[in-house]
Amino acid sequence: MNDTAALLDCIERETGPTPAWAVIWLHGLGADGHDFVPLVPELVRPGWPAIRFLFPHAPVRAVTINNGTRMRAWYDIVDFDLANRADETGVLESVAQVDALIAREGARGIPASRVILAGFSQGGAVTLAAGLRRREPLAGLVGLSTYLPAAHGAEAALVDGANRQPVFMAHGTQDPVVPSFAGQQSAALLRQFGFDVQWTAYPMPHSVCAEEVIALGDWFDTRFAAG
């Protein structure tokens, strides 16, 4: 996965010359890297360091719950039941692809300690799964409208020091796709593992709202101050 040829295609946006930080943002099921590009001007604040935003495109694969239709997905969804929803092999493949992108940022001069990994829905699930397995901690993890996949095996997957990564999680109380309680349970499990988790719920469906973006910006402020 560290071979450049194996890297995922990404949309890149830099907020200034010689970026000192990177944000890798994973989209949801059936979307692509373009989905969250418009968020950059809404999120970025004056005075922040220059950031390279990367919005990778997930591979195209058949998705079982959608009658095998091929679409961009970070893993197959094999069941509506959250406990069995995620194809664990696909999750781990996506984690490896994300790790390759993080390694490339290191080669371009941005260490893991200045990389924030973010994701929405399915992308957020990969973000949290990747976070458990990070031997070199990132600056932070962002999971929006999401859950921790394969929670039954999460403790076994947790590596020493991974819980030094702060986590921002937010969810809609009216989410019909990933119920809010699933996000809450995942946040509670991460806290049990020693992660510092900021959790907020908003009266919205499976989406992102302006108040959430403001709260995320505040959280980014803290990350930059610590870095």
mmCIF file of C-alpha atoms in Angstrom:
data_model
loop_
_atom_site.group_PDB
_atom_site.id
_atom_site.type_symbol
_atom_site.label_atom_id
_atom_site.label_comp_id
_atom_site.label_asym_id
_atom_site.label_seq_id
_atom_site.Cartn_x
_atom_site.Cartn_y
_atom_site.Cartn_z
ATOM 1 C CA MET A 1 0.000 0.000 0.000
ATOM 2 C CA ASN A 2 2.983 2.320 0.314
ATOM 3 C CA ASP A 3 3.616 2.058 -3.404
ATOM 4 C CA THR A 4 2.641 5.391 -4.953
ATOM 5 C CA ALA A 5 0.717 3.558 -7.677
ATOM 6 C CA ALA A 6 -1.575 2.085 -5.004
ATOM 7 C CA LEU A 7 -2.525 5.428 -3.507
ATOM 8 C CA LEU A 8 -6.145 6.476 -3.711
ATOM 9 C CA ASP A 9 -7.007 9.301 -6.079
ATOM 10 C CA CYS A 10 -7.643 12.476 -4.074
ATOM 11 C CA ILE A 11 -8.907 15.993 -4.557
ATOM 12 C CA GLU A 12 -6.470 18.380 -2.873
ATOM 13 C CA ARG A 13 -7.074 21.892 -1.611
ATOM 14 C CA GLU A 14 -4.376 23.958 0.116
ATOM 15 C CA THR A 15 -5.325 26.968 2.201
ATOM 16 C CA GLY A 16 -1.883 28.544 1.902
ATOM 17 C CA PRO A 17 1.672 27.955 0.673
ATOM 18 C CA THR A 18 3.815 25.230 2.244
ATOM 19 C CA PRO A 19 1.076 23.546 4.313
ATOM 20 C CA ALA A 20 2.144 22.588 7.828
ATOM 21 C CA TRP A 21 -0.952 20.471 8.531
ATOM 22 C CA ALA A 22 -3.043 17.967 6.598
ATOM 23 C CA VAL A 23 -6.679 16.952 6.920
ATOM 24 C CA ILE A 24 -7.739 13.723 5.208
ATOM 25 C CA TRP A 25 -11.531 13.611 4.828
ATOM 26 C CA LEU A 26 -13.387 10.394 3.926
ATOM 27 C CA HIS A 27 -16.804 10.666 2.273
ATOM 28 C CA GLY A 28 -19.883 8.539 2.865
ATOM 29 C CA LEU A 29 -21.346 5.601 0.943
ATOM 30 C CA GLY A 30 -22.118 6.309 -2.705
ATOM 31 C CA ALA A 31 -20.562 9.785 -2.639
ATOM 32 C CA ASP A 32 -17.031 10.719 -3.712
ATOM 33 C CA GLY A 33 -14.230 13.063 -2.737
ATOM 34 C CA HIS A 34 -16.108 16.086 -4.071
ATOM 35 C CA ASP A 35 -18.764 15.736 -1.358
ATOM 36 C CA PHE A 36 -17.013 17.701 1.387
ATOM 37 C CA VAL A 37 -14.825 20.042 -0.672
ATOM 38 C CA PRO A 38 -17.384 22.890 -0.209
ATOM 39 C CA LEU A 39 -16.908 22.577 3.569
ATOM 40 C CA VAL A 40 -13.359 23.993 3.410
ATOM 41 C CA PRO A 41 -14.285 27.706 3.172
ATOM 42 C CA GLU A 42 -17.000 27.218 5.815
ATOM 43 C CA LEU A 43 -14.616 25.537 8.252
ATOM 44 C CA VAL A 44 -11.296 27.360 7.812
ATOM 45 C CA ARG A 45 -10.698 30.402 10.023
ATOM 46 C CA PRO A 46 -8.338 33.374 9.763
ATOM 47 C CA GLY A 47 -5.104 32.777 11.597
ATOM 48 C CA TRP A 48 -5.054 29.020 11.091
ATOM 49 C CA PRO A 49 -1.836 27.495 9.774
ATOM 50 C CA ALA A 50 -1.765 26.527 6.098
ATOM 51 C CA ILE A 51 -3.585 23.198 5.646
ATOM 52 C CA ARG A 52 -3.589 20.642 2.863
ATOM 53 C CA PHE A 53 -7.052 19.070 2.643
ATOM 54 C CA LEU A 54 -7.208 15.689 0.932
ATOM 55 C CA PHE A 55 -10.531 14.231 -0.164
ATOM 56 C CA PRO A 56 -9.888 10.684 -1.439
ATOM 57 C CA HIS A 57 -12.317 8.756 -3.627
ATOM 58 C CA ALA A 58 -13.283 5.358 -2.197
ATOM 59 C CA PRO A 59 -12.927 2.363 -4.532
ATOM 60 C CA VAL A 60 -15.971 1.221 -6.492
ATOM 61 C CA ARG A 61 -17.365 -2.061 -5.181
ATOM 62 C CA ALA A 62 -20.592 -4.048 -5.001
ATOM 63 C CA VAL A 63 -22.704 -3.192 -1.937
ATOM 64 C CA THR A 64 -24.782 -6.113 -0.680
ATOM 65 C CA ILE A 65 -27.641 -4.174 0.947
ATOM 66 C CA ASN A 66 -28.085 -2.207 -2.294
ATOM 67 C CA ASN A 67 -28.716 -5.392 -4.281
ATOM 68 C CA GLY A 68 -25.076 -5.654 -5.234
ATOM 69 C CA THR A 69 -25.058 -2.301 -7.036
ATOM 70 C CA ARG A 70 -21.526 -1.063 -7.624
ATOM 71 C CA MET A 71 -20.718 2.315 -6.085
ATOM 72 C CA ARG A 72 -17.979 4.080 -4.207
ATOM 73 C CA ALA A 73 -17.737 2.472 -0.786
ATOM 74 C CA TRP A 74 -15.062 2.077 1.853
ATOM 75 C CA TYR A 75 -16.378 -1.412 2.604
ATOM 76 C CA ASP A 76 -19.316 -3.630 1.745
ATOM 77 C CA ILE A 77 -22.416 -3.275 3.912
ATOM 78 C CA VAL A 78 -23.632 -6.804 4.443
ATOM 79 C CA ASP A 79 -26.455 -6.268 6.941
ATOM 80 C CA PHE A 80 -28.657 -3.469 8.279
ATOM 81 C CA ASP A 81 -27.863 -4.605 11.826
ATOM 82 C CA LEU A 82 -25.055 -2.357 13.070
ATOM 83 C CA ALA A 83 -23.268 -5.165 14.893
ATOM 84 C CA ASN A 84 -22.835 -7.044 11.612
ATOM 85 C CA ARG A 85 -23.100 -4.202 9.112
ATOM 86 C CA ALA A 86 -19.483 -3.700 8.115
ATOM 87 C CA ASP A 87 -17.401 -6.085 6.032
ATOM 88 C CA GLU A 88 -14.343 -6.255 8.281
ATOM 89 C CA THR A 89 -11.983 -7.211 5.453
ATOM 90 C CA GLY A 90 -13.087 -4.150 3.495
ATOM 91 C CA VAL A 91 -12.675 -1.924 6.551
ATOM 92 C CA LEU A 92 -9.096 -3.113 7.046
ATOM 93 C CA GLU A 93 -8.304 -2.621 3.352
ATOM 94 C CA SER A 94 -9.526 0.967 3.614
ATOM 95 C CA VAL A 95 -7.549 1.518 6.816
ATOM 96 C CA ALA A 96 -4.416 0.408 4.954
ATOM 97 C CA GLN A 97 -5.205 2.800 2.093
ATOM 98 C CA VAL A 98 -5.665 5.656 4.552
ATOM 99 C CA ASP A 99 -2.381 4.760 6.275
ATOM 100 C CA ALA A 100 -0.667 5.003 2.876
ATOM 101 C CA LEU A 101 -2.027 8.530 2.409
ATOM 102 C CA ILE A 102 -0.803 9.494 5.878
ATOM 103 C CA ALA A 103 2.630 8.075 5.053
ATOM 104 C CA ARG A 104 2.737 10.123 1.853
ATOM 105 C CA GLU A 105 2.017 13.280 3.824
ATOM 106 C CA GLY A 106 4.973 12.387 6.021
ATOM 107 C CA ALA A 107 7.126 12.111 2.905
ATOM 108 C CA ARG A 108 5.847 15.541 1.848
ATOM 109 C CA GLY A 109 6.890 17.079 5.151
ATOM 110 C CA ILE A 110 3.742 16.788 7.295
ATOM 111 C CA PRO A 111 4.223 14.318 10.170
ATOM 112 C CA ALA A 112 1.408 12.177 11.537
ATOM 113 C CA SER A 113 1.293 14.434 14.591
ATOM 114 C CA ARG A 114 -0.041 17.186 12.307
ATOM 115 C CA VAL A 115 -2.533 15.068 10.369
ATOM 116 C CA ILE A 116 -6.224 15.038 11.265
ATOM 117 C CA LEU A 117 -8.294 12.151 9.895
ATOM 118 C CA ALA A 118 -11.982 12.904 9.403
ATOM 119 C CA GLY A 119 -14.934 11.069 7.937
ATOM 120 C CA PHE A 120 -18.684 11.157 7.501
ATOM 121 C CA SER A 121 -20.874 8.063 7.933
ATOM 122 C CA GLN A 122 -19.037 5.134 6.323
ATOM 123 C CA GLY A 123 -15.929 7.305 6.034
ATOM 124 C CA GLY A 124 -16.206 8.081 9.726
ATOM 125 C CA ALA A 125 -16.364 4.382 10.534
ATOM 126 C CA VAL A 126 -13.060 3.867 8.706
ATOM 127 C CA THR A 127 -11.627 6.889 10.536
ATOM 128 C CA LEU A 128 -12.444 5.417 13.946
ATOM 129 C CA ALA A 129 -11.231 1.952 12.927
ATOM 130 C CA ALA A 130 -7.970 3.455 11.680
ATOM 131 C CA GLY A 131 -7.581 5.453 14.879
ATOM 132 C CA LEU A 132 -7.681 2.329 17.054
ATOM 133 C CA ARG A 133 -4.788 0.876 15.085
ATOM 134 C CA ARG A 134 -2.500 3.940 14.881
ATOM 135 C CA ARG A 135 0.890 3.158 16.388
ATOM 136 C CA GLU A 136 1.985 6.692 15.487
ATOM 137 C CA PRO A 137 -0.851 8.877 16.816
ATOM 138 C CA LEU A 138 -2.505 11.504 14.644
ATOM 139 C CA ALA A 139 -3.366 15.033 15.756
ATOM 140 C CA GLY A 140 -7.007 13.997 15.984
ATOM 141 C CA LEU A 141 -9.917 11.958 14.658
ATOM 142 C CA VAL A 142 -13.273 13.294 13.452
ATOM 143 C CA GLY A 143 -16.289 11.003 13.109
ATOM 144 C CA LEU A 144 -19.539 12.576 11.904
ATOM 145 C CA SER A 145 -22.845 10.663 11.865
ATOM 146 C CA THR A 146 -20.981 7.410 12.292
ATOM 147 C CA TYR A 147 -20.142 4.459 14.534
ATOM 148 C CA LEU A 148 -17.194 2.222 15.387
ATOM 149 C CA PRO A 149 -17.432 -0.893 13.185
ATOM 150 C CA ALA A 150 -16.847 -4.364 14.635
ATOM 151 C CA ALA A 151 -17.140 -2.978 18.154
ATOM 152 C CA HIS A 152 -17.003 -6.527 19.559
ATOM 153 C CA GLY A 153 -13.379 -6.797 18.439
ATOM 154 C CA ALA A 154 -12.365 -3.198 19.052
ATOM 155 C CA GLU A 155 -10.458 -3.800 22.269
ATOM 156 C CA ALA A 156 -8.320 -6.461 20.599
ATOM 157 C CA ALA A 157 -7.569 -4.049 17.737
ATOM 158 C CA LEU A 158 -6.561 -1.186 20.061
ATOM 159 C CA VAL A 159 -2.805 -0.526 20.070
ATOM 160 C CA ASP A 160 -0.788 1.074 22.843
ATOM 161 C CA GLY A 161 -0.831 4.866 22.669
ATOM 162 C CA ALA A 162 -3.703 5.141 20.187
ATOM 163 C CA ASN A 163 -5.870 6.692 22.889
ATOM 164 C CA ARG A 164 -3.637 9.778 22.893
ATOM 165 C CA GLN A 165 -5.578 10.898 19.807
ATOM 166 C CA PRO A 166 -8.418 13.322 20.655
ATOM 167 C CA VAL A 167 -11.750 12.552 19.000
ATOM 168 C CA PHE A 168 -14.578 14.803 17.795
ATOM 169 C CA MET A 169 -17.906 13.044 17.196
ATOM 170 C CA ALA A 170 -21.231 14.604 16.224
ATOM 171 C CA HIS A 171 -24.545 13.062 15.209
ATOM 172 C CA GLY A 172 -28.091 13.906 14.234
ATOM 173 C CA THR A 173 -30.805 12.914 16.686
ATOM 174 C CA GLN A 174 -33.120 12.213 13.717
ATOM 175 C CA ASP A 175 -30.615 10.119 11.755
ATOM 176 C CA PRO A 176 -32.451 7.231 9.997
ATOM 177 C CA VAL A 177 -29.256 5.730 8.522
ATOM 178 C CA VAL A 178 -26.934 5.449 11.520
ATOM 179 C CA PRO A 179 -29.074 5.874 14.659
ATOM 180 C CA SER A 180 -27.807 8.401 17.167
ATOM 181 C CA PHE A 181 -27.589 5.752 19.883
ATOM 182 C CA ALA A 182 -25.014 3.902 17.775
ATOM 183 C CA GLY A 183 -22.809 6.967 17.728
ATOM 184 C CA GLN A 184 -23.291 7.467 21.471
ATOM 185 C CA GLN A 185 -22.371 3.850 22.190
ATOM 186 C CA SER A 186 -19.238 4.177 20.071
ATOM 187 C CA ALA A 187 -18.234 7.402 21.835
ATOM 188 C CA ALA A 188 -18.740 5.695 25.204
ATOM 189 C CA LEU A 189 -16.612 2.715 24.126
ATOM 190 C CA LEU A 190 -13.797 4.989 22.955
ATOM 191 C CA ARG A 191 -13.911 6.831 26.285
ATOM 192 C CA GLN A 192 -13.718 3.449 28.026
ATOM 193 C CA PHE A 193 -10.513 2.854 26.058
ATOM 194 C CA GLY A 194 -9.118 6.162 27.334
ATOM 195 C CA PHE A 195 -9.801 8.435 24.350
ATOM 196 C CA ASP A 196 -10.720 12.072 24.951
ATOM 197 C CA VAL A 197 -14.020 12.223 23.039
ATOM 198 C CA GLN A 198 -16.049 15.369 22.416
ATOM 199 C CA TRP A 199 -19.592 14.246 21.584
ATOM 200 C CA THR A 200 -22.423 16.524 20.437
ATOM 201 C CA ALA A 201 -25.872 15.741 19.047
ATOM 202 C CA TYR A 202 -27.888 18.041 16.794
ATOM 203 C CA PRO A 203 -31.580 17.999 15.753
ATOM 204 C CA MET A 204 -30.901 16.903 12.159
ATOM 205 C CA PRO A 205 -31.070 13.788 9.962
ATOM 206 C CA HIS A 206 -28.059 12.043 8.344
ATOM 207 C CA SER A 207 -26.301 15.276 7.424
ATOM 208 C CA VAL A 208 -24.087 18.122 8.623
ATOM 209 C CA CYS A 209 -25.361 21.424 10.047
ATOM 210 C CA ALA A 210 -23.846 24.892 10.482
ATOM 211 C CA GLU A 211 -23.672 24.623 14.277
ATOM 212 C CA GLU A 212 -21.718 21.400 13.918
ATOM 213 C CA VAL A 213 -19.188 23.070 11.610
ATOM 214 C CA ILE A 214 -18.683 25.861 14.163
ATOM 215 C CA ALA A 215 -18.099 23.328 16.953
ATOM 216 C CA LEU A 216 -15.675 21.426 14.736
ATOM 217 C CA GLY A 217 -13.811 24.667 14.013
ATOM 218 C CA ASP A 218 -13.465 25.291 17.756
ATOM 219 C CA TRP A 219 -12.075 21.772 18.160
ATOM 220 C CA PHE A 220 -9.604 22.413 15.317
ATOM 221 C CA ASP A 221 -8.513 25.592 17.122
ATOM 222 C CA THR A 222 -7.524 23.452 20.108
ATOM 223 C CA ARG A 223 -5.642 20.969 17.924
ATOM 224 C CA PHE A 224 -3.612 23.718 16.242
ATOM 225 C CA ALA A 225 -2.821 25.346 19.579
ATOM 226 C CA ALA A 226 -1.548 22.006 20.902
ATOM 227 C CA GLY A 227 0.507 21.312 17.783
#
